Amino acid sequence: QFSGRIMGEINLEESVAQPFPAALKQVYHNMSFEQKAAVHGLCCKHMPGIVMPLLFMSGEISPVEYAKGLIALRIKSKEQFSQILADTAKVQSWLDCGLHRHRTEKKIAGIIKEGEGDTIEFKSTLRWDIRAGKTNPAIEHACLKTISAFLNSWGGTLLIGVRDDGSIEGIETDRLPNEDKFLLHIWTLIRTCLGKDFTPYIRTRLEKVSDKTVCMVSCRPSTRPVFLKQPGFTEEMYIRVGPSSNAMDISEALKYIEDHYQ
């Protein structure tokens, strides 16, 4: 049954309860969703039965061994060797993309699980006031406060598109035309309100989480004090105090600069 050629869905639940089939069944069930999909794809593409795709996807044989195996079993001809390798390369590339997404989601999930604190903060949006249903410079100001406070303190990570409770809002709510426009908007704010000199300390990355997009803003500690100068707001210096970004008066700022940047 396992070595038969399978045209449609693979049903391992109906296999006979023998040691070898049971082992294959266990290997299959231990695979990720993406690996299982790849096994199905190889079965439909090459018609090799279940054993060879399982061995390949579990890492027991290399792409070359997989191709040679299909030829040795007379499932494919020698002339098809290069095409088989090309097919396996596509499968591996697709799996690598899925693995990257999984790792990124896992990393963001880990940050969210850790919760807001000295070096982590969540913002639902960059510019959109969800309650008022329109853009609001105060929302932008809140994000810039966090970034400037991270720069003036120990660094940190701002996740835009994540609500206070850790659920995913997504930057789609900001209603910018596309992801490029979103990045252009946030970097324009950073350059004009914080200063071009501080851009080397900041990195942004957009990642898909639960079919929504989250912007991860990673900040390193700056070697010089950073002041937030946004039109319509008072120029101030912010630092992290626990899970919040606090403004400093002139005397506090002077003392902090003297102690922190010397």
PDB file of N, CA and C in Angstrom, residues 144-182:
ATOM      1  N   LEU A 144       6.850  57.978  18.013  1.00  0.00           N
ATOM      2  CA  LEU A 144       8.138  58.662  18.015  1.00  0.00           C
ATOM      3  C   LEU A 144       8.687  58.816  19.437  1.00  0.00           C
ATOM      4  N   LYS A 145       7.806  59.038  20.388  1.00  0.00           N
ATOM      5  CA  LYS A 145       8.228  59.106  21.800  1.00  0.00           C
ATOM      6  C   LYS A 145       8.915  57.812  22.211  1.00  0.00           C
ATOM      7  N   THR A 146       8.310  56.692  21.845  1.00  0.00           N
ATOM      8  CA  THR A 146       8.869  55.388  22.202  1.00  0.00           C
ATOM      9  C   THR A 146      10.233  55.186  21.560  1.00  0.00           C
ATOM     10  N   ILE A 147      10.336  55.492  20.267  1.00  0.00           N
ATOM     11  CA  ILE A 147      11.605  55.313  19.557  1.00  0.00           C
ATOM     12  C   ILE A 147      12.687  56.186  20.168  1.00  0.00           C
ATOM     13  N   SER A 148      12.373  57.463  20.423  1.00  0.00           N
ATOM     14  CA  SER A 148      13.375  58.369  20.994  1.00  0.00           C
ATOM     15  C   SER A 148      13.771  57.933  22.398  1.00  0.00           C
ATOM     16  N   ALA A 149      12.806  57.424  23.165  1.00  0.00           N
ATOM     17  CA  ALA A 149      13.118  56.952  24.520  1.00  0.00           C
ATOM     18  C   ALA A 149      14.027  55.738  24.489  1.00  0.00           C
ATOM     19  N   PHE A 150      13.784  54.822  23.564  1.00  0.00           N
ATOM     20  CA  PHE A 150      14.680  53.664  23.409  1.00  0.00           C
ATOM     21  C   PHE A 150      16.097  54.130  23.051  1.00  0.00           C
ATOM     22  N   LEU A 151      16.194  55.090  22.127  1.00  0.00           N
ATOM     23  CA  LEU A 151      17.506  55.591  21.717  1.00  0.00           C
ATOM     24  C   LEU A 151      18.248  56.230  22.883  1.00  0.00           C
ATOM     25  N   ASN A 152      17.512  56.927  23.753  1.00  0.00           N
ATOM     26  CA  ASN A 152      18.126  57.626  24.884  1.00  0.00           C
ATOM     27  C   ASN A 152      18.383  56.722  26.084  1.00  0.00           C
ATOM     28  N   SER A 153      17.883  55.491  26.021  1.00  0.00           N
ATOM     29  CA  SER A 153      18.020  54.589  27.169  1.00  0.00           C
ATOM     30  C   SER A 153      18.888  53.386  26.806  1.00  0.00           C
ATOM     31  N   TRP A 154      18.291  52.190  26.811  1.00  0.00           N
ATOM     32  CA  TRP A 154      19.073  50.965  26.583  1.00  0.00           C
ATOM     33  C   TRP A 154      18.740  50.296  25.260  1.00  0.00           C
ATOM     34  N   GLY A 155      18.032  51.023  24.401  1.00  0.00           N
ATOM     35  CA  GLY A 155      17.555  50.407  23.173  1.00  0.00           C
ATOM     36  C   GLY A 155      16.252  49.665  23.441  1.00  0.00           C
ATOM     37  N   GLY A 156      15.685  49.107  22.388  1.00  0.00           N
ATOM     38  CA  GLY A 156      14.446  48.360  22.565  1.00  0.00           C
ATOM     39  C   GLY A 156      13.754  48.076  21.251  1.00  0.00           C
ATOM     40  N   THR A 157      12.598  47.441  21.341  1.00  0.00           N
ATOM     41  CA  THR A 157      11.833  47.042  20.162  1.00  0.00           C
ATOM     42  C   THR A 157      10.410  47.564  20.264  1.00  0.00           C
ATOM     43  N   LEU A 158       9.998  48.280  19.233  1.00  0.00           N
ATOM     44  CA  LEU A 158       8.625  48.757  19.120  1.00  0.00           C
ATOM     45  C   LEU A 158       7.919  47.925  18.055  1.00  0.00           C
ATOM     46  N   LEU A 159       6.802  47.327  18.414  1.00  0.00           N
ATOM     47  CA  LEU A 159       5.985  46.575  17.460  1.00  0.00           C
ATOM     48  C   LEU A 159       4.765  47.404  17.115  1.00  0.00           C
ATOM     49  N   ILE A 160       4.698  47.866  15.861  1.00  0.00           N
ATOM     50  CA  ILE A 160       3.546  48.630  15.390  1.00  0.00           C
ATOM     51  C   ILE A 160       2.611  47.671  14.666  1.00  0.00           C
ATOM     52  N   GLY A 161       1.352  47.694  15.089  1.00  0.00           N
ATOM     53  CA  GLY A 161       0.384  46.739  14.551  1.00  0.00           C
ATOM     54  C   GLY A 161      -0.004  45.697  15.587  1.00  0.00           C
ATOM     55  N   VAL A 162       0.417  45.936  16.835  1.00  0.00           N
ATOM     56  CA  VAL A 162       0.101  45.022  17.943  1.00  0.00           C
ATOM     57  C   VAL A 162      -0.634  45.816  19.018  1.00  0.00           C
ATOM     58  N   ARG A 163      -1.785  45.351  19.428  1.00  0.00           N
ATOM     59  CA  ARG A 163      -2.572  46.029  20.451  1.00  0.00           C
ATOM     60  C   ARG A 163      -1.958  45.837  21.838  1.00  0.00           C
ATOM     61  N   ASP A 164      -2.421  46.614  22.794  1.00  0.00           N
ATOM     62  CA  ASP A 164      -1.888  46.538  24.158  1.00  0.00           C
ATOM     63  C   ASP A 164      -2.040  45.153  24.773  1.00  0.00           C
ATOM     64  N   ASP A 165      -3.095  44.434  24.372  1.00  0.00           N
ATOM     65  CA  ASP A 165      -3.328  43.104  24.935  1.00  0.00           C
ATOM     66  C   ASP A 165      -2.527  42.010  24.213  1.00  0.00           C
ATOM     67  N   GLY A 166      -1.704  42.420  23.223  1.00  0.00           N
ATOM     68  CA  GLY A 166      -0.881  41.451  22.513  1.00  0.00           C
ATOM     69  C   GLY A 166      -1.518  40.877  21.263  1.00  0.00           C
ATOM     70  N   SER A 167      -2.766  41.193  21.005  1.00  0.00           N
ATOM     71  CA  SER A 167      -3.417  40.711  19.782  1.00  0.00           C
ATOM     72  C   SER A 167      -2.945  41.543  18.582  1.00  0.00           C
ATOM     73  N   ILE A 168      -3.102  40.989  17.387  1.00  0.00           N
ATOM     74  CA  ILE A 168      -2.572  41.624  16.186  1.00  0.00           C
ATOM     75  C   ILE A 168      -3.615  42.533  15.532  1.00  0.00           C
ATOM     76  N   GLU A 169      -3.276  43.799  15.403  1.00  0.00           N
ATOM     77  CA  GLU A 169      -4.110  44.766  14.682  1.00  0.00           C
ATOM     78  C   GLU A 169      -3.695  44.824  13.223  1.00  0.00           C
ATOM     79  N   GLY A 170      -2.385  44.917  12.984  1.00  0.00           N
ATOM     80  CA  GLY A 170      -1.861  44.992  11.630  1.00  0.00           C
ATOM     81  C   GLY A 170      -1.742  46.425  11.139  1.00  0.00           C
ATOM     82  N   ILE A 171      -0.670  46.727  10.429  1.00  0.00           N
ATOM     83  CA  ILE A 171      -0.468  48.090   9.942  1.00  0.00           C
ATOM     84  C   ILE A 171      -1.438  48.430   8.819  1.00  0.00           C
ATOM     85  N   GLU A 172      -2.184  47.433   8.343  1.00  0.00           N
ATOM     86  CA  GLU A 172      -3.188  47.697   7.321  1.00  0.00           C
ATOM     87  C   GLU A 172      -4.195  48.741   7.802  1.00  0.00           C
ATOM     88  N   THR A 173      -4.404  48.814   9.122  1.00  0.00           N
ATOM     89  CA  THR A 173      -5.340  49.780   9.700  1.00  0.00           C
ATOM     90  C   THR A 173      -4.902  51.220   9.433  1.00  0.00           C
ATOM     91  N   ASP A 174      -3.603  51.442   9.232  1.00  0.00           N
ATOM     92  CA  ASP A 174      -3.105  52.799   8.965  1.00  0.00           C
ATOM     93  C   ASP A 174      -3.526  53.325   7.606  1.00  0.00           C
ATOM     94  N   ARG A 175      -4.049  52.468   6.763  1.00  0.00           N
ATOM     95  CA  ARG A 175      -4.638  52.863   5.478  1.00  0.00           C
ATOM     96  C   ARG A 175      -3.653  53.598   4.566  1.00  0.00           C
ATOM     97  N   LEU A 176      -2.413  53.183   4.601  1.00  0.00           N
ATOM     98  CA  LEU A 176      -1.460  53.644   3.609  1.00  0.00           C
ATOM     99  C   LEU A 176      -1.560  52.722   2.400  1.00  0.00           C
ATOM    100  N   PRO A 177      -1.275  53.213   1.193  1.00  0.00           N
ATOM    101  CA  PRO A 177      -1.520  52.433  -0.033  1.00  0.00           C
ATOM    102  C   PRO A 177      -0.855  51.055  -0.069  1.00  0.00           C
ATOM    103  N   ASN A 178       0.373  50.964   0.438  1.00  0.00           N
ATOM    104  CA  ASN A 178       1.088  49.692   0.414  1.00  0.00           C
ATOM    105  C   ASN A 178       2.195  49.705   1.452  1.00  0.00           C
ATOM    106  N   GLU A 179       2.926  48.614   1.546  1.00  0.00           N
ATOM    107  CA  GLU A 179       3.966  48.498   2.564  1.00  0.00           C
ATOM    108  C   GLU A 179       5.109  49.481   2.333  1.00  0.00           C
ATOM    109  N   ASP A 180       5.450  49.715   1.063  1.00  0.00           N
ATOM    110  CA  ASP A 180       6.508  50.677   0.760  1.00  0.00           C
ATOM    111  C   ASP A 180       6.135  52.076   1.253  1.00  0.00           C
ATOM    112  N   LYS A 181       4.871  52.454   1.066  1.00  0.00           N
ATOM    113  CA  LYS A 181       4.413  53.764   1.521  1.00  0.00           C
ATOM    114  C   LYS A 181       4.441  53.852   3.045  1.00  0.00           C
ATOM    115  N   PHE A 182       4.142  52.732   3.700  1.00  0.00           N
ATOM    116  CA  PHE A 182       4.202  52.711   5.169  1.00  0.00           C
ATOM    117  C   PHE A 182       5.628  52.972   5.636  1.00  0.00           C
TER     118      PHE A 182
END
